[in-house]
N, CA, C and O of each residue as an XYZ file, in Angstrom:
876
protein
N      12.666     22.013      1.979
C      12.650     20.572      2.247
C      11.904     20.292      3.548
O      12.243     20.856      4.589
N      10.910     19.441      3.499
C      10.162     19.073      4.695
C      10.972     18.083      5.528
O      11.772     17.318      4.991
N      10.762     18.104      6.828
C      11.461     17.160      7.693
C      10.888     15.759      7.508
O       9.784     15.585      6.993
N      11.670     14.756      7.942
C      11.198     13.381      7.856
C       9.877     13.237      8.609
O       8.965     12.549      8.150
N       9.780     13.892      9.769
C       8.580     13.774     10.590
C       7.361     14.331      9.871
O       6.298     13.711      9.869
N       7.516     15.495      9.262
C       6.410     16.094      8.514
C       5.981     15.167      7.384
O       4.785     14.949      7.187
N       6.923     14.627      6.651
C       6.600     13.740      5.535
C       5.873     12.492      6.021
O       4.928     12.029      5.382
N       6.316     11.948      7.153
C       5.664     10.757      7.688
C       4.230     11.051      8.117
O       3.338     10.225      7.920
N       4.009     12.221      8.699
C       2.653     12.596      9.091
C       1.756     12.747      7.870
O       0.634     12.240      7.855
N       2.239     13.433      6.860
C       1.415     13.646      5.663
C       1.071     12.325      4.987
O      -0.054     12.121      4.532
N       2.047     11.437      4.930
C       1.800     10.128      4.315
C       0.790      9.326      5.120
O      -0.082      8.664      4.556
N       0.912      9.389      6.443
C      -0.020      8.665      7.309
C      -1.436      9.211      7.170
O      -2.394      8.443      7.081
N      -1.567     10.528      7.151
C      -2.890     11.141      7.014
C      -3.505     10.772      5.671
O      -4.694     10.466      5.589
N      -2.688     10.802      4.615
C      -3.203     10.429      3.293
C      -3.696      8.984      3.302
O      -4.793      8.692      2.826
N      -2.878      8.084      3.846
C      -3.257      6.677      3.862
C      -4.535      6.432      4.637
O      -5.393      5.668      4.193
N      -4.674      7.061      5.777
C      -5.882      6.901      6.584
C      -7.099      7.496      5.893
O      -8.200      6.957      5.997
N      -6.904      8.606      5.186
C      -8.025      9.271      4.519
C      -8.586      8.445      3.371
O      -9.732      8.638      2.965
N      -7.775      7.518      2.842
C      -8.237      6.667      1.749
C      -9.133      5.537      2.237
O      -9.784      4.861      1.440
N      -9.163      5.337      3.548
C      -9.925      4.223      4.121
C     -11.225      4.669      4.769
O     -11.980      3.840      5.277
N     -11.498      5.981      4.758
C     -12.685      6.484      5.434
C     -13.147      7.788      4.803
O     -12.433      8.412      4.019
N     -14.335      8.172      5.160
C     -14.860      9.462      4.742
C     -14.685     10.463      5.872
O     -14.693     10.092      7.045
N     -14.528     11.721      5.519
C     -14.399     12.759      6.527
C     -12.983     12.881      7.054
O     -12.053     12.254      6.548
N     -12.841     13.705      8.087
C     -11.533     13.964      8.650
C     -10.970     12.770      9.403
O     -11.710     11.932      9.917
N      -9.649     12.709      9.458
C      -8.948     11.639     10.156
C      -8.761     12.045     11.618
O      -8.343     13.168     11.899
N      -9.063     11.155     12.536
C      -8.978     11.484     13.955
C      -7.529     11.520     14.432
O      -6.645     10.876     13.868
N      -7.325     12.293     15.483
C      -5.991     12.396     16.086
C      -5.532     11.042     16.605
O      -4.360     10.692     16.462
N      -6.436     10.274     17.207
C      -6.076      8.959     17.738
C      -5.649      8.006     16.630
O      -4.726      7.212     16.810
N      -6.321      8.084     15.486
C      -5.956      7.214     14.360
C      -4.561      7.555     13.848
O      -3.777      6.666     13.517
N      -4.260      8.841     13.785
C      -2.928      9.269     13.349
C      -1.879      8.813     14.356
O      -0.809      8.337     13.974
N      -2.188      8.960     15.643
C      -1.256      8.552     16.696
C      -0.942      7.067     16.590
O       0.208      6.658     16.749
N      -1.964      6.261     16.322
C      -1.754      4.817     16.187
C      -0.906      4.504     14.965
O      -0.023      3.648     15.022
N      -1.169      5.196     13.857
C      -0.420      4.957     12.623
C       1.041      5.373     12.757
O       1.938      4.697     12.252
N       1.271      6.487     13.440
C       2.631      7.005     13.606
C       3.377      6.260     14.710
O       4.599      6.121     14.668
N       2.610      5.779     15.709
C       3.221      5.118     16.849
C       3.661      6.091     17.917
O       4.748      5.966     18.480
N       2.794      7.077     18.197
C       3.122      8.071     19.211
C       1.867      8.432     19.997
O       0.809      7.839     19.786
N       1.980      9.399     20.900
C       0.860      9.793     21.747
C      -0.022     10.827     21.051
O       0.446     11.600     20.215
N      -1.296     10.828     21.408
C      -2.244     11.769     20.803
C      -1.839     13.217     21.061
O      -2.021     14.075     20.197
N      -1.295     13.491     22.233
C      -0.874     14.865     22.553
C       0.242     15.326     21.630
O       0.279     16.484     21.213
N       1.151     14.412     21.317
C       2.245     14.729     20.392
C       1.698     15.011     18.999
O       2.158     15.922     18.310
N       0.713     14.219     18.596
C       0.080     14.414     17.288
C      -0.612     15.772     17.229
O      -0.509     16.479     16.227
N      -1.309     16.134     18.288
C      -2.019     17.418     18.318
C      -1.062     18.582     18.105
O      -1.372     19.528     17.382
N       0.094     18.505     18.734
C       1.096     19.570     18.569
C       1.576     19.651     17.124
O       1.714     20.740     16.567
N       1.826     18.494     16.527
C       2.295     18.480     15.136
C       1.211     18.961     14.184
O       1.509     19.664     13.218
N      -0.031     18.599     14.436
C      -1.129     19.027     13.558
C      -1.261     20.547     13.554
O      -1.580     21.139     12.523
N      -1.021     21.169     14.682
C      -1.071     22.635     14.729
C       0.010     23.244     13.839
O      -0.225     24.250     13.169
N       1.199     22.628     13.835
C       2.291     23.120     12.993
C       1.976     22.892     11.512
O       2.222     23.763     10.678
N       1.432     21.721     11.195
C       1.086     21.426      9.804
C      -0.002     22.371      9.302
O       0.007     22.798      8.148
N      -0.931     22.685     10.188
C      -2.002     23.618      9.831
C      -1.444     25.014      9.591
O      -1.854     25.696      8.651
N      -0.506     25.442     10.442
C       0.108     26.762     10.285
C       0.866     26.879      8.970
O       0.980     27.965      8.400
N       1.391     25.735      8.488
C       2.113     25.712      7.212
C       1.201     25.400      6.023
O       1.663     25.185      4.902
N      -0.108     25.382      6.298
C      -1.123     25.185      5.259
C      -0.991     23.844      4.539
O      -1.237     23.737      3.337
N      -0.599     22.831      5.299
C      -0.491     21.473      4.751
C      -1.722     20.637      5.081
O      -2.001     19.641      4.413
N      -2.450     21.042      6.105
C      -3.670     20.328      6.494
C      -4.749     21.325      6.902
O      -4.476     22.483      7.218
N      -5.986     20.829      6.882
C      -7.105     21.520      7.500
C      -7.355     20.800      8.827
O      -7.671     19.610      8.843
N      -7.214     21.514      9.917
C      -7.328     20.873     11.230
C      -8.189     21.696     12.158
O      -7.928     22.875     12.397
N      -9.225     21.053     12.681
C     -10.052     21.660     13.724
C     -10.234     20.611     14.811
O     -10.617     19.473     14.539
N      -9.956     21.011     16.032
C     -10.048     20.085     17.145
C     -11.424     19.425     17.197
O     -12.455     20.091     17.100
N     -11.415     18.095     17.354
C     -12.612     17.252     17.452
C     -13.332     17.062     16.109
O     -14.350     16.372     16.051
N     -12.819     17.663     15.036
C     -13.484     17.508     13.737
C     -12.641     16.730     12.728
O     -13.075     16.494     11.601
N     -11.452     16.338     13.131
C     -10.629     15.548     12.239
C      -9.731     16.381     11.350
O      -9.813     17.609     11.324
N      -8.881     15.694     10.629
C      -7.856     16.342      9.807
C      -7.983     15.907      8.353
O      -8.185     14.728      8.063
N      -7.863     16.862      7.452
C      -7.792     16.564      6.021
C      -6.590     17.297      5.432
O      -6.147     18.310      5.973
N      -6.074     16.789      4.341
C      -4.928     17.406      3.688
C      -5.375     18.560      2.797
O      -6.423     18.484      2.156
N      -4.595     19.607      2.756
C      -4.809     20.653      1.760
C      -4.278     20.151      0.418
O      -3.670     19.083      0.349
N      -4.504     20.912     -0.632
C      -3.968     20.525     -1.940
C      -2.453     20.409     -1.880
O      -1.870     19.483     -2.444
N      -1.822     21.348     -1.199
C      -0.363     21.322     -1.046
C       0.084     20.106     -0.243
O       1.058     19.446     -0.606
N      -0.620     19.808      0.843
C      -0.265     18.658      1.673
C      -0.450     17.344      0.946
O       0.370     16.434      1.076
N      -1.538     17.239      0.170
C      -1.790     16.013     -0.588
C      -0.717     15.785     -1.648
O      -0.281     14.657     -1.875
N      -0.300     16.871     -2.291
C       0.751     16.750     -3.315
C       2.053     16.256     -2.703
O       2.746     15.429     -3.294
N       2.385     16.758     -1.526
C       3.595     16.310     -0.844
C       3.480     14.852     -0.435
O       4.439     14.092     -0.569
N       2.307     14.451      0.068
C       2.096     13.062      0.477
C       2.233     12.117     -0.707
O       2.870     11.069     -0.601
N       1.642     12.482     -1.820
C       1.707     11.629     -3.013
C       3.130     11.524     -3.547
O       3.520     10.484     -4.077
N       3.900     12.587     -3.410
C       5.291     12.540     -3.856
C       6.107     11.577     -2.995
O       6.951     10.844     -3.512
N       5.860     11.576     -1.698
C       6.540     10.637     -0.808
C       6.134      9.201     -1.143
O       6.980      8.308     -1.189
N       4.856      8.986     -1.373
C       4.365      7.645     -1.726
C       4.986      7.190     -3.041
O       5.373      6.030     -3.184
N       5.079      8.116     -4.006
C       5.709      7.791     -5.304
C       7.140      7.320     -5.108
O       7.546      6.299     -5.662
N       7.904      8.068     -4.316
C       9.296      7.707     -4.080
C       9.391      6.366     -3.365
O      10.211      5.523     -3.730
N       8.564      6.166     -2.357
C       8.578      4.915     -1.598
C       8.346      3.707     -2.512
O       9.077      2.719     -2.451
N       7.331      3.803     -3.347
C       6.968      2.656     -4.178
C       7.963      2.419     -5.304
O       8.197      1.273     -5.690
N       8.550      3.483     -5.834
C       9.596      3.301     -6.843
C      10.825      2.631     -6.230
O      11.437      1.763     -6.852
N      11.181      3.032     -5.020
C      12.318      2.385     -4.356
C      12.029      0.911     -4.090
O      12.928      0.077     -4.184
N      10.793      0.589     -3.761
C      10.448     -0.823     -3.550
C      10.626     -1.624     -4.836
O      11.134     -2.745     -4.806
N      10.210     -1.051     -5.961
C      10.408     -1.729     -7.245
C      11.893     -1.953     -7.496
O      12.306     -3.043     -7.892
N      12.684     -0.927     -7.267
C      14.136     -1.033     -7.483
C      14.744     -2.122     -6.612
O      15.535     -2.934     -7.091
N      14.383     -2.141     -5.354
C      14.966     -3.115     -4.430
C      14.611     -4.548     -4.816
O      15.442     -5.448     -4.696
N      13.380     -4.762     -5.277
C      12.958     -6.114     -5.656
C      13.509     -6.521     -7.025
O      14.048     -7.615     -7.192
N      13.362     -5.617     -8.001
C      13.720     -5.985     -9.369
C      15.222     -5.942     -9.648
O      15.737     -6.743    -10.427
N      15.912     -5.017     -9.017
C      17.327     -4.826     -9.345
C      18.287     -5.361     -8.282
O      19.427     -5.706     -8.596
N      17.841     -5.433     -7.042
C      18.733     -5.896     -5.975
C      18.278     -7.219     -5.363
O      18.874     -7.705     -4.402
N      17.217     -7.797     -5.930
C      16.753     -9.138     -5.538
C      16.316     -9.261     -4.081
O      16.433    -10.332     -3.487
N      15.819     -8.178     -3.509
C      15.186     -8.293     -2.210
C      13.824     -8.968     -2.376
O      13.200     -8.869     -3.432
N      13.371     -9.653     -1.330
C      12.028    -10.224     -1.351
C      11.008     -9.128     -1.066
O      11.340     -8.094     -0.487
N       9.760     -9.364     -1.477
C       8.747     -8.333     -1.310
C       8.419     -8.055      0.156
O       7.857     -7.007      0.470
N       8.765     -8.985      1.063
C       8.520     -8.756      2.481
C       9.680     -8.027      3.167
O       9.604     -7.736      4.361
N      10.742     -7.734      2.432
C      11.934     -7.119      3.008
C      12.066     -5.622      2.698
O      12.890     -4.939      3.306
N      11.276     -5.116      1.776
C      11.610     -3.811      1.199
C      10.942     -2.607      1.860
O      11.387     -1.476      1.660
N       9.891     -2.824      2.638
C       9.150     -1.667      3.171
C      10.025     -0.776      4.048
O      10.077      0.436      3.842
N      10.707     -1.366      5.017
C      11.502     -0.562      5.945
C      12.639      0.163      5.229
O      12.949      1.306      5.567
N      13.259     -0.482      4.251
C      14.327      0.166      3.483
C      13.773      1.343      2.683
O      14.378      2.414      2.632
N      12.608      1.126      2.058
C      11.987      2.200      1.271
C      11.554      3.357      2.170
O      11.532      4.508      1.733
N      11.210      3.055      3.426
C      10.848      4.100      4.381
C      12.011      5.066      4.591
O      11.798      6.260      4.801
N      13.228      4.559      4.535
C      14.403      5.411      4.681
C      14.727      6.133      3.371
O      15.028      7.327      3.373
N      14.665      5.413      2.266
C      15.050      5.975      0.976
C      14.075      7.043      0.485
O      14.466      7.942     -0.260
N      12.812      6.952      0.896
C      11.794      7.889      0.399
C      12.067      9.324      0.808
O      11.520     10.251      0.211
N      12.904      9.523      1.815
C      13.162     10.876      2.308
C      14.320     11.573      1.587
O      14.628     12.725      1.892
N      14.962     10.890      0.637
C      16.014     11.543     -0.152
C      15.369     12.643     -0.982
O      14.446     12.385     -1.755
N      15.851     13.861     -0.822
C      15.200     15.026     -1.434
C      15.875     15.387     -2.760
O      16.667     16.326     -2.838
N      15.540     14.617     -3.801
C      16.089     14.898     -5.128
C      15.094     14.476     -6.195
O      14.926     13.286     -6.462
N      14.436     15.452     -6.803
C      13.501     15.143     -7.883
C      14.227     14.523     -9.072
O      13.695     13.636     -9.740
N      15.434     14.990     -9.328
C      16.206     14.453    -10.449
C      16.500     12.974    -10.237
O      16.385     12.175    -11.166
N      16.877     12.613     -9.021
C      17.169     11.205     -8.726
C      15.938     10.343     -8.936
O      16.018      9.296     -9.578
N      14.806     10.767     -8.407
C      13.612      9.925     -8.493
C      13.102      9.849     -9.928
O      12.573      8.816    -10.338
N      13.255     10.931    -10.702
C      12.840     10.895    -12.105
C      13.730      9.943    -12.909
O      13.249      9.216    -13.778
N      15.018      9.955    -12.613
C      15.930      9.029    -13.293
C      15.671      7.584    -12.861
O      15.754      6.657    -13.666
N      15.359      7.414    -11.587
C      15.041      6.071    -11.092
C      13.810      5.530    -11.802
O      13.787      4.370    -12.216
N      12.794      6.361    -11.942
C      11.563      5.951    -12.613
C      11.852      5.543    -14.061
O      11.356      4.520    -14.533
N      12.652      6.342    -14.757
C      13.007      6.023    -16.150
C      13.838      4.746    -16.222
O      13.626      3.916    -17.106
N      14.781      4.586    -15.297
C      15.628      3.395    -15.249
C      14.796      2.125    -15.072
O      15.129      1.069    -15.612
N      13.702      2.246    -14.303
C      12.827      1.099    -14.046
C      11.765      0.924    -15.128
O      10.890      0.065    -15.014
N      11.847      1.747    -16.185
C      10.912      1.686    -17.310
C       9.493      2.082    -16.895
O       8.510      1.468    -17.311
N       9.416      3.118    -16.070
C       8.145      3.738    -15.708
C       7.095      2.753    -15.180
O       6.013      2.634    -15.755
N       7.410      2.053    -14.096
C       6.444      1.078    -13.555
C       5.185      1.762    -13.044
O       5.243      2.891    -12.556
N       4.053      1.087    -13.155
C       2.779      1.634    -12.696
C       2.385      1.095    -11.329
O       1.542      1.682    -10.651
N       2.993     -0.026    -10.914
C       2.624     -0.655     -9.648
C       3.879     -1.142     -8.927
O       4.871     -1.509     -9.557
N       3.816     -1.139     -7.602
C       4.954     -1.588     -6.817
C       4.901     -3.107     -6.618
O       3.970     -3.743     -7.112
N       5.863     -3.708     -5.915
C       5.883     -5.173     -5.778
C       4.693     -5.760     -5.028
O       4.468     -6.969     -5.076
N       3.919     -4.907     -4.326
C       2.750     -5.392     -3.607
C       1.457     -5.115     -4.369
O       0.362     -5.379     -3.872
N       1.600     -4.576     -5.593
C       0.436     -4.294     -6.418
C      -0.158     -2.924     -6.217
O      -1.179     -2.601     -6.825
N       0.466     -2.094     -5.363
C      -0.059     -0.746     -5.124
C       0.332      0.189     -6.273
O       1.459      0.122     -6.763
N      -0.582      1.057     -6.708
C      -0.291      1.954     -7.829
C       0.734      3.018     -7.455
O       0.748      3.506     -6.325
N       1.587      3.372     -8.405
C       2.618      4.381     -8.193
C       2.143      5.709     -8.788
O       1.897      5.785     -9.992
N       2.010      6.757     -7.968
C       1.607      8.063     -8.512
C       2.626      8.548     -9.548
O       3.823      8.298     -9.414
N       2.139      9.243    -10.581
C       3.075      9.801    -11.556
C       3.621     11.138    -11.044
O       3.333     11.536     -9.916
N       4.404     11.822    -11.868
C       5.044     13.074    -11.445
C       4.028     14.120    -11.012
O       4.322     14.971    -10.174
N       2.837     14.054    -11.583
C       1.797     15.034    -11.257
C       0.926     14.595    -10.084
O      -0.002     15.302     -9.693
N       1.232     13.420     -9.524
C       0.449     12.927     -8.404
C      -0.793     12.161     -8.812
O      -1.633     11.850     -7.969
N      -0.921     11.853    -10.095
C      -2.077     11.105    -10.583
C      -1.860      9.615    -10.335
O      -0.800      9.074    -10.649
N      -2.862      8.962     -9.775
C      -2.798      7.526     -9.525
C      -3.763      6.818    -10.462
O      -4.951      7.139    -10.505
N      -3.250      5.868    -11.201
C      -4.086      5.095    -12.134
C      -4.485      3.787    -11.456
O      -3.693      2.849    -11.371
N      -5.721      3.744    -10.978
C      -6.224      2.544    -10.317
C      -6.616      1.501    -11.358
O      -6.994      1.843    -12.478
N      -6.525      0.242    -10.985
C      -6.992     -0.798    -11.891
C      -8.179     -1.517    -11.250
O      -8.379     -1.457    -10.037
N      -8.938     -2.177    -12.068
C     -10.102     -2.895    -11.570
C      -9.650     -4.162    -10.866
O      -8.981     -5.009    -11.458
N     -10.016     -4.284     -9.609
C      -9.670     -5.470     -8.847
C     -10.652     -5.614     -7.700
O     -11.262     -4.641     -7.258
N     -10.794     -6.831     -7.230
C     -11.689     -7.120     -6.105
C     -10.965     -8.060     -5.161
O      -9.967     -8.680     -5.530
N     -11.472     -8.162     -3.938
C     -10.913     -9.128     -3.004
C     -11.293    -10.534     -3.461
O     -12.310    -10.731     -4.126
N     -10.465    -11.499     -3.097
C     -10.739    -12.885     -3.482
C     -12.063    -13.370     -2.892
O     -12.675    -14.299     -3.418
N     -12.501    -12.745     -1.804
C     -13.786    -13.103     -1.192
C     -14.975    -12.678     -2.049
O     -16.099    -13.120     -1.811
N     -14.734    -11.823     -3.044
C     -15.833    -11.297     -3.860
C     -16.089    -12.086     -5.136
O     -16.972    -11.724     -5.914
N     -15.334    -13.157     -5.367
C     -15.616    -13.972     -6.555
C     -16.155    -15.331     -6.122
O     -15.897    -15.798     -5.013
N     -16.897    -15.941     -7.012
C     -17.674    -17.119     -6.665
C     -17.032    -18.405     -7.185
O     -16.026    -18.384     -7.894
N     -17.647    -19.515     -6.808
C     -17.163    -20.838     -7.240
C     -17.108    -20.916     -8.765
O     -18.038    -20.510     -9.463
N     -16.003    -21.443     -9.255
C     -15.692    -21.616    -10.687
C     -15.275    -20.321    -11.377
O     -14.971    -20.325    -12.570
N     -15.258    -19.213    -10.636
C     -14.712    -17.978    -11.199
C     -13.201    -17.956    -11.001
O     -12.670    -18.537    -10.055
N     -12.519    -17.267    -11.924
C     -11.062    -17.182    -11.872
C     -10.619    -15.734    -11.751
O     -11.315    -14.814    -12.181
N      -9.463    -15.553    -11.166
C      -8.896    -14.223    -11.057
C      -7.386    -14.288    -11.031
O      -6.802    -15.285    -10.605
N      -6.754    -13.214    -11.491
C      -5.292    -13.103    -11.460
C      -4.907    -12.220    -10.281
O      -5.445    -11.124    -10.125
N      -3.988    -12.686     -9.458
C      -3.581    -11.938     -8.265
C      -2.904    -10.631     -8.683
O      -1.918    -10.638     -9.421
N      -3.451     -9.509     -8.199
C      -2.927     -8.192     -8.579
C      -2.337     -7.412     -7.405
O      -1.609     -6.442     -7.616
N      -2.637     -7.818     -6.181
C      -2.111     -7.067     -5.054
C      -2.552     -7.642     -3.727
O      -3.262     -8.645     -3.663
N      -2.112     -6.980     -2.665
C      -2.467     -7.398     -1.310
C      -2.991     -6.197     -0.535
O      -2.485     -5.084     -0.672
N      -4.000     -6.437      0.271
C      -4.510     -5.395      1.162
C      -3.628     -5.297      2.399
O      -3.384     -4.209      2.921
N      -3.158     -6.441      2.854
C      -2.270     -6.515      4.010
C      -0.848     -6.721      3.497
O      -0.542     -7.770      2.931
N       0.018     -5.734      3.688
C       1.396     -5.852      3.201
C       2.387     -6.089      4.342
O       3.575     -5.789      4.217
N       1.886     -6.631      5.455
C       2.766     -6.948      6.579
C       3.724     -8.079      6.196
O       3.433     -8.895      5.321
N       4.870     -8.104      6.873
C       5.842     -9.172      6.624
C       5.207    -10.535      6.822
O       5.432    -11.458      6.038
N       4.408    -10.654      7.882
C       3.820    -11.953      8.213
C       2.923    -12.464      7.097
O       2.970    -13.642      6.742
N       2.102    -11.572      6.543
C       1.190    -12.002      5.478
C       1.953    -12.326      4.195
O       1.667    -13.327      3.539
N       2.910    -11.494      3.840
C       3.688    -11.746      2.623
C       4.485    -13.036      2.742
O       4.601    -13.788      1.774
N       5.027    -13.293      3.911
C       5.771    -14.537      4.115
C       4.842    -15.741      4.059
O       5.225    -16.801      3.565
N       3.620    -15.581      4.564
C       2.641    -16.662      4.457
C       2.342    -16.977      2.995
O       2.303    -18.142      2.601
N       2.132    -15.935      2.196
C       1.866    -16.160      0.772
C       3.033    -16.874      0.106
O       2.838    -17.731     -0.756
N       4.256    -16.513      0.514
C       5.432    -17.189     -0.040
C       5.408    -18.682      0.283
O       5.739    -19.508     -0.568
N       5.016    -19.030      1.512
C       4.984    -20.455      1.881
C       3.933    -21.213      1.079
O       4.057    -22.419      0.863
N       2.896    -20.497      0.640
C       1.842    -21.128     -0.168
C       2.144    -21.076     -1.662
O       1.417    -21.655     -2.469
N       3.220    -20.381     -2.024
C       3.584    -20.258     -3.433
C       2.671    -19.333     -4.201
O       2.489    -19.507     -5.406
N       2.080    -18.333     -3.516
C       1.173    -17.387     -4.169
C       1.905    -16.072     -4.393
O       2.478    -15.514     -3.457
N       1.889    -15.573     -5.627
C       2.533    -14.299     -5.931
C       1.738    -13.541     -6.976
O       0.825    -14.087     -7.595
N       2.097    -12.266     -7.169
C       1.387    -11.454     -8.150
C       1.493    -12.092     -9.528
O       2.542    -12.607     -9.915
N       0.388    -12.049    -10.257
C       0.361    -12.625    -11.599
C      -0.176    -14.042    -11.643
O      -0.474    -14.552    -12.723
N      -0.309    -14.693    -10.487
C      -0.842    -16.054    -10.451
C      -2.333    -16.059    -10.779
O      -3.069    -15.148    -10.400
N      -2.761    -17.091    -11.484
C      -4.180    -17.268    -11.804
C      -4.781    -18.273    -10.829
O      -4.310    -19.405    -10.717
N      -5.834    -17.844    -10.123
C      -6.501    -18.688     -9.147
C      -7.927    -18.983     -9.602
O      -8.578    -18.133    -10.211
N      -8.407    -20.178     -9.307
C      -9.793    -20.543     -9.588
C     -10.438    -20.976     -8.274
O      -9.888    -21.811     -7.556
N     -11.590    -20.416     -7.964
C     -12.325    -20.815     -6.760
C     -13.024    -22.145     -7.035
O     -13.831    -22.255     -7.959
N     -12.708    -23.140     -6.231
C     -13.301    -24.464     -6.421
C     -14.411    -24.752     -5.414
O     -15.352    -25.486     -5.713
N     -14.295    -24.166     -4.207
C     -15.310    -24.426     -3.178
C     -15.258    -23.325     -2.124
O     -14.188    -22.826     -1.775
N     -16.438    -22.959     -1.626
C     -16.539    -22.013     -0.513
C     -17.246    -22.729      0.635
O     -18.352    -23.242      0.460
N     -16.621    -22.767      1.797
C     -17.177    -23.474      2.940
C     -18.074    -22.543      3.750
O     -17.641    -21.481      4.195
N     -19.314    -22.948      3.932
C     -20.303    -22.130      4.596
C     -19.912    -21.831      6.047
O     -20.197    -20.750      6.563
N     -19.269    -22.784      6.689
C     -18.976    -22.657      8.124
C     -18.109    -21.440      8.442
O     -18.451    -20.656      9.328
N     -17.005    -21.274      7.740
C     -16.078    -20.176      8.069
C     -15.682    -19.328      6.863
O     -14.790    -18.484      6.951
N     -16.361    -19.563      5.727
C     -16.122    -18.801      4.499
C     -14.705    -19.002      3.932
O     -14.247    -18.212      3.106
N     -14.030    -20.043      4.371
C     -12.741    -20.364      3.745
C     -13.014    -20.873      2.339
O     -14.125    -21.292      2.014
N     -11.974    -20.828      1.510
C     -12.132    -21.186      0.108
C     -11.049    -22.162     -0.326
O      -9.880    -22.026      0.033
N     -11.471    -23.149     -1.109
C     -10.500    -24.009     -1.771
C     -10.244    -23.417     -3.150
O     -11.175    -23.181     -3.920
N      -8.974    -23.181     -3.452
C      -8.615    -22.629     -4.751
C      -7.735    -23.614     -5.501
O      -7.127    -24.512     -4.918
N      -7.687    -23.420     -6.801
C      -6.773    -24.195     -7.641
C      -5.720    -23.250     -8.192
O      -6.043    -22.224     -8.789
N      -4.461    -23.604     -7.987
C      -3.336    -22.805     -8.448
C      -2.320    -23.735     -9.092
O      -1.813    -24.652     -8.446
N      -2.023    -23.499    -10.364
C      -1.072    -24.349    -11.087
C      -1.435    -25.824    -10.991
O      -0.566    -26.685    -10.851
N      -2.747    -26.100    -11.070
C      -3.191    -27.484    -11.052
C      -3.261    -28.111     -9.678
O      -3.623    -29.281     -9.549
N      -2.917    -27.344     -8.639
C      -2.940    -27.872     -7.279
C      -4.032    -27.163     -6.470
O      -4.295    -25.974     -6.653
N      -4.657    -27.931     -5.571
C      -5.710    -27.368     -4.731
C      -5.158    -27.023     -3.357
O      -4.330    -27.750     -2.807
N      -5.628    -25.897     -2.804
C      -5.282    -25.527     -1.429
C      -6.448    -24.763     -0.837
O      -7.229    -24.145     -1.560
N      -6.562    -24.807      0.474
C      -7.635    -24.095      1.158
C      -7.070    -22.883      1.871
O      -6.098    -22.978      2.620
N      -7.699    -21.738      1.623
C      -7.275    -20.480      2.229
C      -8.370    -19.962      3.148
O      -9.553    -20.049      2.819
N      -7.983    -19.426      4.294
C      -8.953    -18.884      5.242
C      -9.624    -17.635      4.681
O      -9.139    -17.020      3.731
N     -10.746    -17.280      5.291
C     -11.435    -16.050      4.897
C     -10.529    -14.843      5.101
O     -10.533    -13.916      4.291
N      -9.750    -14.852      6.188
C      -8.828    -13.756      6.480
C      -7.822    -13.565      5.363
O      -7.543    -12.434      4.962
N      -7.276    -14.656      4.858
C      -6.317    -14.578      3.753
C      -7.002    -14.079      2.490
O      -6.485    -13.200      1.800
N      -8.165    -14.643      2.190
C      -8.861    -14.300      0.945
C      -9.277    -12.835      0.888
O      -9.254    -12.229     -0.183
N      -9.655    -12.261      2.024
C     -10.096    -10.865      2.000
C      -8.924     -9.908      1.860
O      -9.118     -8.725      1.583
N      -7.699    -10.414      2.051
C      -6.509     -9.581      1.921
C      -5.770     -9.804      0.602
O      -4.674     -9.278      0.406
N      -6.365    -10.578     -0.298
C      -5.781    -10.799     -1.628
C      -6.655    -10.133     -2.673
O      -7.860    -10.376     -2.722
N      -6.051     -9.284     -3.519
C      -6.780     -8.650     -4.608
C      -6.552     -9.423     -5.901
O      -5.447     -9.890     -6.179
N      -7.618     -9.548     -6.683
C      -7.522    -10.232     -7.977
C      -8.269     -9.430     -9.045
O      -9.198     -8.679     -8.749
N      -7.844     -9.609    -10.266
C      -8.580     -9.078    -11.415
C      -9.311    -10.249    -12.031
O      -8.690    -11.227    -12.448
N     -10.629    -10.154    -12.089
C     -11.420    -11.263    -12.600
C     -11.351    -11.337    -14.116
O     -11.069    -10.350    -14.796
N     -11.612    -12.515    -14.619
C     -11.595    -12.710    -16.071
C     -12.972    -12.375    -16.620
O     -13.995    -12.730    -16.035
N     -12.978    -11.694    -17.741
C     -14.257    -11.283    -18.356
C     -15.004    -12.492    -18.871
O     -16.098    -12.355    -19.420
């Protein structure tokens, strides 16, 4: 059984590696974990000794096959717990991340397999992120940021790039949730904000909001 700290490092490295090419820097890991670079360097040496990462000073860090499998398993557990908390315990989507952070460390494959079956094998979590299967396979779906569709084009909200409490709560105040169909009515040249139509009502969203909303466009 890996320690909570090891699991958090592997998950952080995996997440950062999905946003860039090449090795992940020590400073980036330190920022993601919320600790000092020197502390990260010490942990990376231990992870390397356990063959969970490839680490060379000044060249960045990548996960080994073993490390990636462990990271994906933690992500799978985290996202399944988020589904459970929202669908079965009526938590809001902005409330579940911290709880899932604790629950993801429960070391029981039997529990998580039963949880997955109980939830009817969900493919995506409440924020639209894909849930890895038992083998660590992630099934991505076709989606683009709301900034990538044009006037009179429509899209169904499939996820969020920013899953912070503040952003999710903002979407709640606007009445925007996964599954909603949006139509772009106008794009303002000045600041790239967009007027959208949702349920027959028009609202204007900033460029910042639009770039953090994922949609599946209509064929």
